[in-house]
Structures are given as C-alpha cells and as structure tokens.
Coordinates of C-alpha atoms in Angstrom, one line a residue:
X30 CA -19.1 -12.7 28.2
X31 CA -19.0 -9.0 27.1
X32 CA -15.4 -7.2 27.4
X33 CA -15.1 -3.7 28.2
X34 CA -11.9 -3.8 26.3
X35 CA -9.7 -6.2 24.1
X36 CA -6.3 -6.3 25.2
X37 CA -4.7 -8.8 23.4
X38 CA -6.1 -7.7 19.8
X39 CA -4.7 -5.0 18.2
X40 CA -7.7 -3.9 15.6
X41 CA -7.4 -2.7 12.6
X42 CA -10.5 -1.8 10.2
X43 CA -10.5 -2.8 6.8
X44 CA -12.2 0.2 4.9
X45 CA -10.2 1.4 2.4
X46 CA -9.7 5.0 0.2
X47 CA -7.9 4.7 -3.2
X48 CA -5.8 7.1 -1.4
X49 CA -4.6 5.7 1.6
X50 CA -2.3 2.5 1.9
X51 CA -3.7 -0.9 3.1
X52 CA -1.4 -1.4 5.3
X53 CA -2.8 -1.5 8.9
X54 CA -1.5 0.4 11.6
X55 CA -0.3 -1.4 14.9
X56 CA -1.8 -0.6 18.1
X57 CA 1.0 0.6 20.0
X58 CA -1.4 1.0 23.4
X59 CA -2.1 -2.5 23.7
X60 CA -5.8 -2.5 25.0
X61 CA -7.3 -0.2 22.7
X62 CA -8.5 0.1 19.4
X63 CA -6.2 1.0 16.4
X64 CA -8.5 4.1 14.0
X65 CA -10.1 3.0 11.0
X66 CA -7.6 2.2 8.0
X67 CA -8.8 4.5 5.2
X68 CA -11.2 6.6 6.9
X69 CA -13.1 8.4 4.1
X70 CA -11.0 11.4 2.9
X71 CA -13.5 12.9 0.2
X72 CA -12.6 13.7 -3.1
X73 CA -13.0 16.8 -4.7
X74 CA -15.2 14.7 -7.8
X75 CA -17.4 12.6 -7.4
X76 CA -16.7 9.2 -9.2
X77 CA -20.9 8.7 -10.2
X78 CA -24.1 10.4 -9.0
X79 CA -26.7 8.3 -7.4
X80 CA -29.4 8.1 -4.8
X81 CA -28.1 9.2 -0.9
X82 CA -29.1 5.9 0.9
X83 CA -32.3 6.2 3.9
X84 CA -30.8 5.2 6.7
X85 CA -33.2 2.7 9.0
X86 CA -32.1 1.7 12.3
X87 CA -33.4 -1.6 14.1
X88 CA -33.7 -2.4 17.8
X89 CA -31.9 -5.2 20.0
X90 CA -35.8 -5.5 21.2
X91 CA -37.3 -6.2 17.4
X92 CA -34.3 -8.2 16.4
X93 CA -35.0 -10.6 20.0
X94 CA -38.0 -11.6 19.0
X95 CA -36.8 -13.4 16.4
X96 CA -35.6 -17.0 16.2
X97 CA -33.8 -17.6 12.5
X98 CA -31.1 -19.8 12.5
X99 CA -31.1 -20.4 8.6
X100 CA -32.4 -18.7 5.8
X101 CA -31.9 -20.3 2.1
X102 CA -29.8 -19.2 -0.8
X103 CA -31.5 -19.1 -4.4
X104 CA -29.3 -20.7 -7.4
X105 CA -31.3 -19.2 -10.5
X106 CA -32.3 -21.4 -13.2
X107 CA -29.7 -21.6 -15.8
X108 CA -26.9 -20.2 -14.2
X109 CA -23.7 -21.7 -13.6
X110 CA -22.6 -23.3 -10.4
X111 CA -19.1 -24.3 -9.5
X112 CA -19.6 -28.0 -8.4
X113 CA -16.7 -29.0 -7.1
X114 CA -16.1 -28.5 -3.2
X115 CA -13.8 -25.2 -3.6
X116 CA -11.1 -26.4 -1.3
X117 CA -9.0 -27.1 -3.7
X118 CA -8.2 -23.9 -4.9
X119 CA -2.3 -7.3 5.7
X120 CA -3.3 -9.5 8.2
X121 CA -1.2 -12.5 7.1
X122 CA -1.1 -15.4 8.9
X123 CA 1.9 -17.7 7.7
X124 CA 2.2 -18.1 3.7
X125 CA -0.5 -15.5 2.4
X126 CA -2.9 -18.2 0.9
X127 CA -5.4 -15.1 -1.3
X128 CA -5.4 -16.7 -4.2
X129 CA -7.4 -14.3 -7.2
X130 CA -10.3 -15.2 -8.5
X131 CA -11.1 -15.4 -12.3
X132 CA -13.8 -18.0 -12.2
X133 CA -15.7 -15.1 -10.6
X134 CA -18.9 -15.4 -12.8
X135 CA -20.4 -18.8 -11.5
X136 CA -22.4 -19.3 -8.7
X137 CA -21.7 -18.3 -5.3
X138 CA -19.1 -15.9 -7.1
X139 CA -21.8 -14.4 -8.9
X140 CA -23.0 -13.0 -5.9
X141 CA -20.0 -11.5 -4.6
X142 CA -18.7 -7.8 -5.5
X143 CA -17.5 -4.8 -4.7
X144 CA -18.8 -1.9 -3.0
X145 CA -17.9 1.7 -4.2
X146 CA -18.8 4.8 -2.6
X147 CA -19.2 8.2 -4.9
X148 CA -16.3 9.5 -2.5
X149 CA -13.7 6.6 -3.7
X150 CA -14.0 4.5 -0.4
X151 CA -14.4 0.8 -1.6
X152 CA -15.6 -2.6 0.6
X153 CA -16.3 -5.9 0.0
X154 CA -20.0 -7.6 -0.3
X155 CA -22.1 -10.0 -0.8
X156 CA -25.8 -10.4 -2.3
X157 CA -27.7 -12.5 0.8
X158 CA -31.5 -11.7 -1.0
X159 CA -32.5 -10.4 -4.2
X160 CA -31.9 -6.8 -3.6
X161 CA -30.0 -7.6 -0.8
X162 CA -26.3 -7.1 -0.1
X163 CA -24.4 -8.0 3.8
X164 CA -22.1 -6.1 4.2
X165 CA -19.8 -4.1 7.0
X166 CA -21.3 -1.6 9.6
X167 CA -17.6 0.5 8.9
X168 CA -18.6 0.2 5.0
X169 CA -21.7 2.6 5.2
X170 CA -21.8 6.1 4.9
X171 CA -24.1 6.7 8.0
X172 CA -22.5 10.2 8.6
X173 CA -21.4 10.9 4.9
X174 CA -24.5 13.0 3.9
X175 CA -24.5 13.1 -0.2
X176 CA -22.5 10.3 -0.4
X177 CA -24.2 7.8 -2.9
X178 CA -23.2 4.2 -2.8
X179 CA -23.0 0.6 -5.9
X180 CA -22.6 -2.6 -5.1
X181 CA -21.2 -4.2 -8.3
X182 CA -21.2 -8.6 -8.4
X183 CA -18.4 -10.4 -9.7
X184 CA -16.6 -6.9 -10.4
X185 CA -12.9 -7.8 -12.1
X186 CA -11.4 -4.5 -13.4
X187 CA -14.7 -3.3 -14.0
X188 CA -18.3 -4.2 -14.0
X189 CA -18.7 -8.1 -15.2
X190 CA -22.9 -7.5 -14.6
X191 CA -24.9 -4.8 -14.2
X192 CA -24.3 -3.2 -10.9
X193 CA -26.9 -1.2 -8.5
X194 CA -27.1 1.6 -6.6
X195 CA -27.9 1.7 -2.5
X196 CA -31.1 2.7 -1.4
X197 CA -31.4 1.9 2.1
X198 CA -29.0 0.8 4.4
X199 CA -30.3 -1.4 7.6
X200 CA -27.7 -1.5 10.7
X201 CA -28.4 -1.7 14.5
X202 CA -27.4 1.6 16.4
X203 CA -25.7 1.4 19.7
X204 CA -22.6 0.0 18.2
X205 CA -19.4 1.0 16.3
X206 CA -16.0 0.0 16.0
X207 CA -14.9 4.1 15.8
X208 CA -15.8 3.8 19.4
X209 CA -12.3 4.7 21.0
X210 CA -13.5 2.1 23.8
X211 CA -15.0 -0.1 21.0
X212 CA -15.2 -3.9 22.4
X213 CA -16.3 -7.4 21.5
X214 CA -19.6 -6.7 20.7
X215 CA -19.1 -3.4 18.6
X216 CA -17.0 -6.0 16.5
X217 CA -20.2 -8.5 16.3
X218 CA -23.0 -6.1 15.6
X219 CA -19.9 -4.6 13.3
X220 CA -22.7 -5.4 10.3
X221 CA -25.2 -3.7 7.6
X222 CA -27.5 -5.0 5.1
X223 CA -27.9 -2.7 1.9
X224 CA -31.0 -2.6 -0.1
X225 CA -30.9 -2.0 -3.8
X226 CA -32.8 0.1 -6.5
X227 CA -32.5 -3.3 -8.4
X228 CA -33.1 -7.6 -7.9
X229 CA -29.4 -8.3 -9.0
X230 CA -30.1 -11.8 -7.1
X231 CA -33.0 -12.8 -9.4
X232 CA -30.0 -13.2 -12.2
X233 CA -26.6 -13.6 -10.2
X234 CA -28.1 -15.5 -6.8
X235 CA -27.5 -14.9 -3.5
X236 CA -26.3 -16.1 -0.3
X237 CA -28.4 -18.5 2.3
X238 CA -27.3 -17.6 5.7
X239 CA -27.1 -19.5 9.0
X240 CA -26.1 -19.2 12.7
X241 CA -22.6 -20.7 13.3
X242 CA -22.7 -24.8 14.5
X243 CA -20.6 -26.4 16.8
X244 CA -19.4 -28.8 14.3
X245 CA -18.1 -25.5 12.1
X246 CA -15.9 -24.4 15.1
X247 CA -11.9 -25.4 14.7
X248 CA -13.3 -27.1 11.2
X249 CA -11.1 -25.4 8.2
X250 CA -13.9 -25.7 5.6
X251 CA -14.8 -22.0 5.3
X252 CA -14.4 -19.4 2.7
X253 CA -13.8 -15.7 2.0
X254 CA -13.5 -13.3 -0.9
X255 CA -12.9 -9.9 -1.3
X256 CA -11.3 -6.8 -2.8
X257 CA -7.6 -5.9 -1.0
X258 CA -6.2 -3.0 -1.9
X259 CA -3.3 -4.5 -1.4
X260 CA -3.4 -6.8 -4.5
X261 CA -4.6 -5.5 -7.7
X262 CA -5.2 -2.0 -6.0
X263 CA -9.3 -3.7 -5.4
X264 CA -9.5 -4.3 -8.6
X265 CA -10.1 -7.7 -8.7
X266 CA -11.2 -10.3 -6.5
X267 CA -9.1 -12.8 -4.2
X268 CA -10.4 -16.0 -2.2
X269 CA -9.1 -17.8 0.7
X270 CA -10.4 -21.6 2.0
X271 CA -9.9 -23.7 4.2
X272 CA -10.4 -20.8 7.1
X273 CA -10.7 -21.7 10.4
X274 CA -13.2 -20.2 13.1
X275 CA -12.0 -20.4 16.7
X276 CA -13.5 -22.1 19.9
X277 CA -13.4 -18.2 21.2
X278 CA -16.6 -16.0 21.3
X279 CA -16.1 -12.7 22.9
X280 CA -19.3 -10.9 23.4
X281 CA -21.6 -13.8 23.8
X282 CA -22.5 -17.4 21.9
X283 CA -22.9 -16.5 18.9
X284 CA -19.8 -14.0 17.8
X285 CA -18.0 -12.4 16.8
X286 CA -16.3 -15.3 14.8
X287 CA -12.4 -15.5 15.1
X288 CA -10.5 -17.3 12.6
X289 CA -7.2 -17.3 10.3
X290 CA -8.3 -15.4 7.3
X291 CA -5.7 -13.4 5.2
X292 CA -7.0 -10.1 4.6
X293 CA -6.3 -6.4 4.3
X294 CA -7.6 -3.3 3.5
X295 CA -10.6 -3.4 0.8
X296 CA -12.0 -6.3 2.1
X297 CA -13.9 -5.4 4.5
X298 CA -17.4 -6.5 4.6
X299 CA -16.6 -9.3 2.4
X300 CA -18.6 -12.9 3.7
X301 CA -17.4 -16.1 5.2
X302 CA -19.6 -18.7 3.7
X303 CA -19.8 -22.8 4.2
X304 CA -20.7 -24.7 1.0
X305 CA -22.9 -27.5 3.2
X306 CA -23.5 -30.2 0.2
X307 CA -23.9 -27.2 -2.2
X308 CA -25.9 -25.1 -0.5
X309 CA -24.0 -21.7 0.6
X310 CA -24.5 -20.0 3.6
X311 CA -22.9 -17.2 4.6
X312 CA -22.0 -16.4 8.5
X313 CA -21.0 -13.2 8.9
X314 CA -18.9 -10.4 7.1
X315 CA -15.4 -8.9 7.6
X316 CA -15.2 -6.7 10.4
X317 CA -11.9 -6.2 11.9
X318 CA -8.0 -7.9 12.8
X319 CA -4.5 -7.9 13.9
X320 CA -1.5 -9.9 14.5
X321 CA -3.0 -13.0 15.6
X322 CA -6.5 -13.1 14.2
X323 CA -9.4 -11.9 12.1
X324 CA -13.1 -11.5 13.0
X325 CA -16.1 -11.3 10.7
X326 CA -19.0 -9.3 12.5
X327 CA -22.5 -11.6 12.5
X328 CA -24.7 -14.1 15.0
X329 CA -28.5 -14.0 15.7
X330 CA -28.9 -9.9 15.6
X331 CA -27.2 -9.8 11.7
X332 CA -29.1 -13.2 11.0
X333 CA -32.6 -11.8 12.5
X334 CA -32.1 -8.4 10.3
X335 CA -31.1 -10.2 7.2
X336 CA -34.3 -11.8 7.4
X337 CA -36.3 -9.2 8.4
X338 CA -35.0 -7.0 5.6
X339 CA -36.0 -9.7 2.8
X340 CA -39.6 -9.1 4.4
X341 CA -39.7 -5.8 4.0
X342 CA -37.9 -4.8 0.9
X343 CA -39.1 -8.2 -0.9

C-alpha cells in the first residue's frame, strides 16, 4: 500500500558535508519528514575538477517492462576473496555494532567506496557492474550544475585503488525524499546508479544484485558498509552484520526494506548485500531513518535500471 505520509518515522537523510555534524535532527512534527542532514553547502574551492555528470532520467513505463529478479556479481581472476561467512565480525539501535573495516581490499570490499563530490559532500557506494556504481538518489547532484563527482573503492584515509570520475548519473524522476510530503515510495525509488569514465569492476569486482526473498525477511544474515561521519570523520570504512530486514513493506511488495542497521551521516547510499554461498548480491542502498528503524531504497524499478544501465553503458 502507498502512504501519503509516514507518521510513525521520523526521517532523517544521510548525506553529509565535511561541514555539517552527523548528527540527525528529530522530527518534532511527527508525520512529516525531517530536511536532509548535510544538505550541500558549497565551498568556495573546489576539492578536484572533473567532468559535470549527464543526467538521464528513466520511466516507471521502460522500467515495467522488465522482469530481473537477479543479476550476477563478477569475482576477477586473481583477486582476493574473503571466504569465511562475514558474520563473525546516528541511528543506533542498542550497542552500536559498526565495527571498521581494514580488511577493506578483498572481495566484496573491493567494491565498496566512497563517494566525493567537488563541493565536499561525501556518500557511500557500491560498484554493481564494471563502470557501475548504486548508489543514493539524495547522493547525486541533479540540481548542482558544475558539480563534478569520484567514486573511490575501498577508500581508507585515502585512495587504496585508483578511483573514477561520474559520467552519467541514471535515477527515476517523480520521486525525492526533499519532497516536504515525501512518503514510502520516495524512500524506495530513493536510488541512482552512476556510470564511470573508467571499468574499476574489471579489477576490484562488483556486486550481483537480486530482488528481496521471503526467506531473507526477519533473517539477520545481511550486511552494510559505509563511510559515517560520525567515526573517523568518513575517512574510513565501517561494517555492520547480522542486519535484519522487517516483515513491513510500505509502498508496495518489494520496498522499501526496513531493518536494524546502525548508521549515520556519510553513509548514505552505502549497500545491503547477502553473501548466498559466496555469491554477493546487493538489495538495495541507504536511503533514510530514525528512532526505530532504517530503510535502504531498492526493489524491481532499482533492480530493472541496474540492469538496464549495464546494457547500455557496457
């Protein structure tokens, strides 16, 4: 069922400026959302020059005629992949259980990173194709003209690989969680792919991705990883398992996914991925949360555009 509004969550967005605090903001209204944490404030410098990004918007009516429910992940030859079942290893819920991540430079790791705008804003990513990054709709510059955008895998303190700079960025109009009367649905379509001026995922890997299962739903064998600004200022990388995604779908069957992640600011964008008998599929990305839960933004549209972009920026 679509909302018109969600009363009992109290949203905060997880984009985050070097110069604004990660705390979120509570929603004081009650049935409304909270405004953006970090909402670009540009800098007088620019931190790198690069390309502006072409912005391509897709349809709901292009993205229904397509039936994906899985699309595979690519392990390059040679590189490393953590084998055990990685479950042993400031929205929080309980004892804050980010742990940071050093072994950052093995496979799914590898295709992980950190997204930097010229203007200082910073998200969290993930490679899903080889020039291919999902991130969050709230991490794109759609109305930041001049704004050039790098995705950077496995960044810790600095770049561990090569990074690459944003060519195009892929999102479904119609949607966004500025809305002030944002609901359900702007949270799930809350989603972008990137393109690249580079195939970082020929050498680092990248992500499968898959519609959420029934047996996946109150099953705490997911992961996340991102960059919070509120540990290590997003300078380094922190993971959470054994994440939880909730029998609750608030626009319609397939999202947006509620669970128990830890996050804050910085991390938006980042992916929740299953490791199903070593094969890593991410579900969705970081979209939004509050005092009782988190949401990641995917489902059949982000699934149906993720492989529709791999077709046409191969």
């Amino acid at each position: 069922m679509v909302l018109s509004s969600l009363a009992g969550l109290a949203t905060a967005w997880l984009l985050l400026s070097r110069r604004v605090a990660a705390s979120p903001v509570p929603d004081t209204r009650g049935n409304a959302f909270t405004n953006p944490i970090g909402l670009p404030v540009e800098q007088t410098t620019s931190l790198f020059s690069g390309p502006s990004p072409e912005i391509v918007t897709l349809s709901l009516d292009s993205l229904s005629e397509s039936n994906v429910t899985e699309i595979p992940a690519h392990i390059p030859e040679g590189v490393e992949v953590l084998e055990d079942s990685e479950l042993d290893k400031r929205y929080i819920f309980g004892t804050d259980d980010r742990v940071l991540w050093t072994d950052n430079k093995v496979y799914p790791f590898s295709t992980m990173g950190k997204i930097q705008w010229s203007s200082g804003v910073y998200c969290s990513g993930a490679l899903i194709g080889p020039r291919h990054v999902a991130t969050a709709k709230h991490c794109a510059p759609l109305n930041n003209p001049g704004v050039s955008v790098r995705f950077m895998p496995a960044f810790y303190d600095g770049e561990s690989f090569p990074g690459a700079y944003v060519t195009t960025i892929i999102h479904l109009p119609g949607y966004s969680v500025n809305d002030p009367d944002a609901n359900a649905c702007d949270i799930k379509e809350d989603w972008a792919v990137f393109i690249l001026d580079a195939r970082l995922g020929d050498e680092r890997g990248y992500l499968g991705g898959k519609a959420i299962e029934s047996s996946l739903i109150n099953n705490p064998v997911l992961l996340h990883l991102g960059y919070p600004g509120d540990l290590a200022n997003g300078q380094r990388p922190y993971r959470q398992d054994r994440i939880t995604i909730r029998n609750r779908f608030d626009c319609d069957s397939a999202g947006g996914l509620s669970t128990d992640a830890d996050v804050a600011g910085g991390m938006s964008g980042g992916p929740i991925w299953e490791n199903e008998n070593g094969n890593r599929f991410q579900l969705g990305v970081l979209s939004a949360t509050s005092a009782t839960e988190t949401v990641f933004a995917g489902g059949n549209n982000w699934l149906g555009a993720v492989a529709r972009a791999r077709q046409d920026f191969p």
